[in-house]
């Protein structure tokens, strides 16, 4: 979901710069702003009682962050943490709702984007809870590839680290590495140096 920067700035949005590893918002805090990524990558994560990180999603340029909670006026169920240095556009909640009233098509686009996100989450959660470890990881890779124009074999570079893939699938790093090696042996995955292609 992308709202043009010009339109956001016309509603008094400001730009904030974040370094890698900084929080944009924390779990259980109340939404007060609309955030959109202008540059960089952000992960939505949470932590289990044992401290293990689970990555719910990784967002990149033009993605809104946490807009569902802003619309619902409910606390964030996750953290938003920068993975890379980021330029984030930030607008107050009131200005965001004013924008939606002035441009109802944006609201329709947000609902479509949120519905797509719910579909992906439900598909992923089904796999994470009922599938084998290998099936979990393959499903996550398949969901990533579905968003690409080219779905040919080895056409998608996996830009996430092995640790990020482990955190997204609820697996240990060791299990994730073992599955990726097996996928390479079975010609489902290709590596070139430190890069992986699916």
Short mmCIF file of N, CA, C and O in Angstrom, two decimals, residues 14-92:
data_model
loop_
_atom_site.label_atom_id
_atom_site.label_comp_id
_atom_site.label_asym_id
_atom_site.label_seq_id
_atom_site.Cartn_x
_atom_site.Cartn_y
_atom_site.Cartn_z
N UNK A 14 5.81 14.46 8.32
CA UNK A 14 7.23 14.80 8.47
C UNK A 14 8.06 13.55 8.19
O UNK A 14 7.56 12.43 8.20
N UNK A 15 9.34 13.76 7.97
CA UNK A 15 10.26 12.65 7.72
C UNK A 15 11.13 12.46 8.95
O UNK A 15 11.64 13.42 9.52
N UNK A 16 11.28 11.20 9.36
CA UNK A 16 12.18 10.87 10.46
C UNK A 16 13.20 9.85 9.96
O UNK A 16 12.86 8.95 9.20
N UNK A 17 14.43 10.01 10.40
CA UNK A 17 15.50 9.09 10.03
C UNK A 17 15.82 8.19 11.21
O UNK A 17 15.89 8.65 12.36
N UNK A 18 15.98 6.91 10.92
CA UNK A 18 16.30 5.91 11.95
C UNK A 18 17.55 5.15 11.53
O UNK A 18 17.75 4.86 10.34
N UNK A 19 18.36 4.80 12.50
CA UNK A 19 19.48 3.91 12.25
C UNK A 19 19.00 2.46 12.29
O UNK A 19 17.86 2.18 12.64
N UNK A 20 19.86 1.55 11.95
CA UNK A 20 19.53 0.13 12.00
C UNK A 20 19.31 -0.30 13.45
O UNK A 20 20.04 0.09 14.35
N UNK A 21 18.27 -1.12 13.68
CA UNK A 21 18.00 -1.65 15.01
C UNK A 21 17.23 -0.73 15.93
O UNK A 21 17.10 -1.00 17.13
N UNK A 22 16.65 0.34 15.41
CA UNK A 22 15.88 1.27 16.25
C UNK A 22 14.38 0.93 16.19
O UNK A 22 13.87 0.49 15.16
N UNK A 23 13.70 1.18 17.31
CA UNK A 23 12.27 0.95 17.39
C UNK A 23 11.51 2.13 16.80
O UNK A 23 11.79 3.28 17.14
N UNK A 24 10.53 1.84 15.95
CA UNK A 24 9.61 2.87 15.46
C UNK A 24 8.44 2.93 16.44
O UNK A 24 7.99 3.99 16.82
N UNK A 25 7.97 1.76 16.85
CA UNK A 25 7.01 1.67 17.96
C UNK A 25 7.21 0.33 18.65
O UNK A 25 7.79 -0.58 18.08
N UNK A 26 6.72 0.26 19.89
CA UNK A 26 6.87 -0.95 20.69
C UNK A 26 5.52 -1.62 20.93
O UNK A 26 4.48 -0.97 20.96
N UNK A 27 5.60 -2.92 21.10
CA UNK A 27 4.41 -3.71 21.42
C UNK A 27 3.69 -3.11 22.63
O UNK A 27 4.33 -2.66 23.58
N UNK A 28 2.37 -3.11 22.57
CA UNK A 28 1.47 -2.62 23.63
C UNK A 28 1.36 -1.09 23.70
O UNK A 28 0.57 -0.58 24.50
N UNK A 29 2.12 -0.37 22.89
CA UNK A 29 1.94 1.09 22.88
C UNK A 29 0.73 1.43 22.01
O UNK A 29 0.34 0.67 21.13
N UNK A 30 0.14 2.58 22.28
CA UNK A 30 -1.05 3.00 21.52
C UNK A 30 -0.65 3.78 20.27
O UNK A 30 0.21 4.67 20.34
N UNK A 31 -1.26 3.47 19.15
CA UNK A 31 -0.93 4.17 17.89
C UNK A 31 -1.32 5.65 17.95
O UNK A 31 -2.41 5.98 18.39
N UNK A 32 -0.40 6.49 17.52
CA UNK A 32 -0.66 7.93 17.46
C UNK A 32 -0.34 8.52 16.09
O UNK A 32 -0.67 9.66 15.82
N UNK A 33 0.34 7.70 15.24
CA UNK A 33 0.79 8.20 13.95
C UNK A 33 0.58 7.15 12.87
O UNK A 33 0.52 5.96 13.14
N UNK A 34 0.50 7.64 11.62
CA UNK A 34 0.60 6.77 10.45
C UNK A 34 2.06 6.81 10.03
O UNK A 34 2.66 7.88 9.95
N UNK A 35 2.63 5.63 9.77
CA UNK A 35 4.02 5.53 9.33
C UNK A 35 4.07 4.88 7.96
O UNK A 35 3.36 3.91 7.69
N UNK A 36 4.94 5.40 7.09
CA UNK A 36 5.17 4.78 5.79
C UNK A 36 6.67 4.79 5.50
O UNK A 36 7.34 5.81 5.72
N UNK A 37 7.17 3.68 5.00
CA UNK A 37 8.60 3.57 4.72
C UNK A 37 8.92 4.26 3.39
O UNK A 37 8.36 3.90 2.36
N UNK A 38 9.80 5.24 3.44
CA UNK A 38 10.27 5.89 2.22
C UNK A 38 11.55 5.22 1.73
O UNK A 38 11.77 5.10 0.52
N UNK A 39 12.38 4.77 2.66
CA UNK A 39 13.61 4.04 2.32
C UNK A 39 13.93 3.10 3.46
O UNK A 39 13.75 3.45 4.63
N UNK A 40 14.42 1.89 3.11
CA UNK A 40 14.87 0.94 4.13
C UNK A 40 13.92 -0.22 4.35
O UNK A 40 12.93 -0.38 3.63
N UNK A 41 14.24 -1.03 5.35
CA UNK A 41 13.44 -2.21 5.70
C UNK A 41 13.15 -2.23 7.19
O UNK A 41 14.00 -1.85 8.01
N UNK A 42 11.94 -2.68 7.53
CA UNK A 42 11.47 -2.73 8.91
C UNK A 42 10.91 -4.12 9.18
O UNK A 42 10.20 -4.68 8.33
N UNK A 43 11.20 -4.67 10.35
CA UNK A 43 10.59 -5.95 10.72
C UNK A 43 9.54 -5.71 11.81
O UNK A 43 9.70 -4.85 12.67
N UNK A 44 8.45 -6.47 11.73
CA UNK A 44 7.46 -6.51 12.79
C UNK A 44 7.74 -7.79 13.57
O UNK A 44 7.70 -8.88 13.00
N UNK A 45 8.07 -7.65 14.86
CA UNK A 45 8.46 -8.82 15.63
C UNK A 45 7.83 -8.83 17.00
O UNK A 45 7.25 -7.86 17.46
N UNK A 46 7.95 -9.99 17.64
CA UNK A 46 7.57 -10.13 19.05
C UNK A 46 8.51 -11.17 19.65
O UNK A 46 9.27 -11.83 18.92
N UNK A 47 8.48 -11.28 20.96
CA UNK A 47 9.37 -12.20 21.65
C UNK A 47 8.58 -13.15 22.54
O UNK A 47 7.63 -12.73 23.21
N UNK A 48 8.97 -14.42 22.53
CA UNK A 48 8.37 -15.41 23.42
C UNK A 48 8.92 -15.20 24.83
O UNK A 48 9.88 -14.44 25.03
N UNK A 49 8.34 -15.88 25.81
CA UNK A 49 8.79 -15.74 27.20
C UNK A 49 10.26 -16.13 27.36
O UNK A 49 10.96 -15.59 28.22
N UNK A 50 10.73 -17.07 26.52
CA UNK A 50 12.13 -17.49 26.61
C UNK A 50 13.08 -16.54 25.87
O UNK A 50 14.27 -16.77 25.78
N UNK A 51 12.51 -15.45 25.32
CA UNK A 51 13.33 -14.45 24.64
C UNK A 51 13.51 -14.70 23.16
O UNK A 51 14.15 -13.91 22.46
N UNK A 52 12.94 -15.80 22.64
CA UNK A 52 13.09 -16.12 21.22
C UNK A 52 12.28 -15.16 20.37
O UNK A 52 11.11 -14.91 20.62
N UNK A 53 12.92 -14.61 19.36
CA UNK A 53 12.27 -13.65 18.47
C UNK A 53 11.44 -14.38 17.43
O UNK A 53 11.85 -15.38 16.87
N UNK A 54 10.25 -13.83 17.15
CA UNK A 54 9.45 -14.29 16.02
C UNK A 54 9.20 -13.08 15.12
O UNK A 54 8.68 -12.06 15.58
N UNK A 55 9.60 -13.18 13.85
CA UNK A 55 9.39 -12.10 12.89
C UNK A 55 8.07 -12.36 12.17
O UNK A 55 7.92 -13.37 11.49
N UNK A 56 7.13 -11.46 12.32
CA UNK A 56 5.82 -11.59 11.69
C UNK A 56 5.87 -11.20 10.23
O UNK A 56 5.21 -11.81 9.40
N UNK A 57 6.62 -10.16 9.92
CA UNK A 57 6.80 -9.76 8.53
C UNK A 57 7.94 -8.76 8.42
O UNK A 57 8.37 -8.17 9.42
N UNK A 58 8.42 -8.63 7.20
CA UNK A 58 9.46 -7.65 6.89
C UNK A 58 8.89 -6.74 5.82
O UNK A 58 8.41 -7.19 4.78
N UNK A 59 8.90 -5.44 6.11
CA UNK A 59 8.30 -4.45 5.23
C UNK A 59 9.39 -3.61 4.57
O UNK A 59 10.43 -3.36 5.16
N UNK A 60 9.11 -3.17 3.36
CA UNK A 60 10.10 -2.36 2.64
C UNK A 60 9.45 -1.11 2.08
O UNK A 60 8.31 -0.76 2.44
N UNK A 61 10.16 -0.44 1.19
CA UNK A 61 9.76 0.87 0.65
C UNK A 61 8.29 0.91 0.25
O UNK A 61 7.78 -0.01 -0.37
N UNK A 62 7.63 2.00 0.61
CA UNK A 62 6.23 2.31 0.31
C UNK A 62 5.22 1.55 1.16
O UNK A 62 4.01 1.73 0.98
N UNK A 63 5.67 0.70 2.08
CA UNK A 63 4.75 -0.02 2.96
C UNK A 63 4.33 0.86 4.13
O UNK A 63 5.15 1.56 4.71
N UNK A 64 3.04 0.78 4.48
CA UNK A 64 2.57 1.39 5.71
C UNK A 64 2.93 0.47 6.87
O UNK A 64 3.08 -0.74 6.69
N UNK A 65 3.08 1.04 8.06
CA UNK A 65 3.46 0.24 9.24
C UNK A 65 2.40 0.41 10.32
O UNK A 65 2.20 1.51 10.82
N UNK A 66 1.72 -0.68 10.65
CA UNK A 66 0.78 -0.67 11.77
C UNK A 66 -0.49 0.11 11.55
O UNK A 66 -1.16 0.50 12.51
N UNK A 67 -0.88 0.32 10.29
CA UNK A 67 -2.08 1.13 10.04
C UNK A 67 -3.36 0.46 10.54
O UNK A 67 -4.33 1.14 10.89
N UNK A 68 -3.39 -0.87 10.59
CA UNK A 68 -4.59 -1.56 11.08
C UNK A 68 -4.87 -1.17 12.53
O UNK A 68 -6.02 -0.91 12.90
N UNK A 69 -3.84 -1.12 13.35
CA UNK A 69 -4.03 -0.77 14.76
C UNK A 69 -4.41 0.70 14.91
O UNK A 69 -5.17 1.06 15.81
N UNK A 70 -3.89 1.53 14.02
CA UNK A 70 -4.26 2.95 14.04
C UNK A 70 -5.76 3.10 13.74
O UNK A 70 -6.47 3.84 14.42
N UNK A 71 -6.24 2.36 12.75
CA UNK A 71 -7.66 2.41 12.38
C UNK A 71 -8.52 1.85 13.52
O UNK A 71 -9.57 2.40 13.86
N UNK A 72 -8.07 0.74 14.13
CA UNK A 72 -8.83 0.11 15.21
C UNK A 72 -8.70 0.84 16.55
O UNK A 72 -9.47 0.59 17.48
N UNK A 73 -7.67 1.70 16.65
CA UNK A 73 -7.36 2.39 17.91
C UNK A 73 -7.06 1.39 19.03
O UNK A 73 -7.50 1.55 20.17
N UNK A 74 -6.29 0.35 18.68
CA UNK A 74 -5.90 -0.68 19.64
C UNK A 74 -4.38 -0.71 19.76
O UNK A 74 -3.67 -0.35 18.82
N UNK A 75 -3.85 -1.18 20.90
CA UNK A 75 -2.40 -1.24 21.07
C UNK A 75 -1.74 -2.15 20.04
O UNK A 75 -2.34 -3.12 19.59
N UNK A 76 -0.52 -1.81 19.70
CA UNK A 76 0.23 -2.64 18.75
C UNK A 76 0.50 -4.02 19.35
O UNK A 76 1.00 -4.11 20.47
N UNK A 77 0.23 -5.10 18.61
CA UNK A 77 0.54 -6.44 19.11
C UNK A 77 1.99 -6.85 18.84
O UNK A 77 2.42 -7.92 19.25
N UNK A 78 2.73 -6.00 18.14
CA UNK A 78 4.11 -6.29 17.74
C UNK A 78 4.97 -5.04 17.90
O UNK A 78 4.46 -3.95 18.10
N UNK A 79 6.28 -5.24 17.79
CA UNK A 79 7.23 -4.13 17.68
C UNK A 79 7.50 -3.85 16.21
O UNK A 79 7.42 -4.76 15.39
N UNK A 80 7.85 -2.62 15.89
CA UNK A 80 8.36 -2.28 14.56
C UNK A 80 9.79 -1.82 14.75
O UNK A 80 10.04 -0.82 15.43
N UNK A 81 10.74 -2.58 14.18
CA UNK A 81 12.17 -2.33 14.39
C UNK A 81 12.86 -2.24 13.04
O UNK A 81 12.65 -3.07 12.15
N UNK A 82 13.70 -1.23 12.87
CA UNK A 82 14.40 -1.07 11.59
C UNK A 82 15.46 -2.17 11.44
O UNK A 82 16.15 -2.52 12.39
N UNK A 83 15.56 -2.69 10.23
CA UNK A 83 16.61 -3.67 9.91
C UNK A 83 17.80 -2.94 9.29
O UNK A 83 18.95 -3.30 9.51
N UNK A 84 17.48 -1.92 8.51
CA UNK A 84 18.50 -1.11 7.85
C UNK A 84 18.26 0.35 8.26
O UNK A 84 17.22 0.66 8.82
N UNK A 85 19.18 1.25 7.97
CA UNK A 85 18.86 2.67 8.15
C UNK A 85 17.60 2.99 7.34
O UNK A 85 17.44 2.50 6.22
N UNK A 86 16.71 3.77 7.91
CA UNK A 86 15.41 4.04 7.27
C UNK A 86 15.07 5.52 7.26
O UNK A 86 15.45 6.26 8.15
N UNK A 87 14.31 5.86 6.23
CA UNK A 87 13.65 7.17 6.18
C UNK A 87 12.16 6.88 6.25
O UNK A 87 11.60 6.19 5.38
N UNK A 88 11.52 7.33 7.31
CA UNK A 88 10.12 7.02 7.58
C UNK A 88 9.29 8.30 7.53
O UNK A 88 9.66 9.31 8.14
N UNK A 89 8.17 8.25 6.81
CA UNK A 89 7.25 9.38 6.77
C UNK A 89 6.22 9.15 7.89
O UNK A 89 5.68 8.05 8.03
N UNK A 90 5.99 10.19 8.67
CA UNK A 90 5.15 10.08 9.86
C UNK A 90 4.10 11.19 9.84
O UNK A 90 4.42 12.35 9.59
N UNK A 91 2.85 10.78 10.10
CA UNK A 91 1.75 11.74 10.09
C UNK A 91 0.84 11.46 11.28
O UNK A 91 0.60 10.31 11.62
N UNK A 92 0.32 12.51 11.91
CA UNK A 92 -0.54 12.31 13.07
C UNK A 92 -1.79 11.53 12.68
O UNK A 92 -2.23 11.56 11.53
#
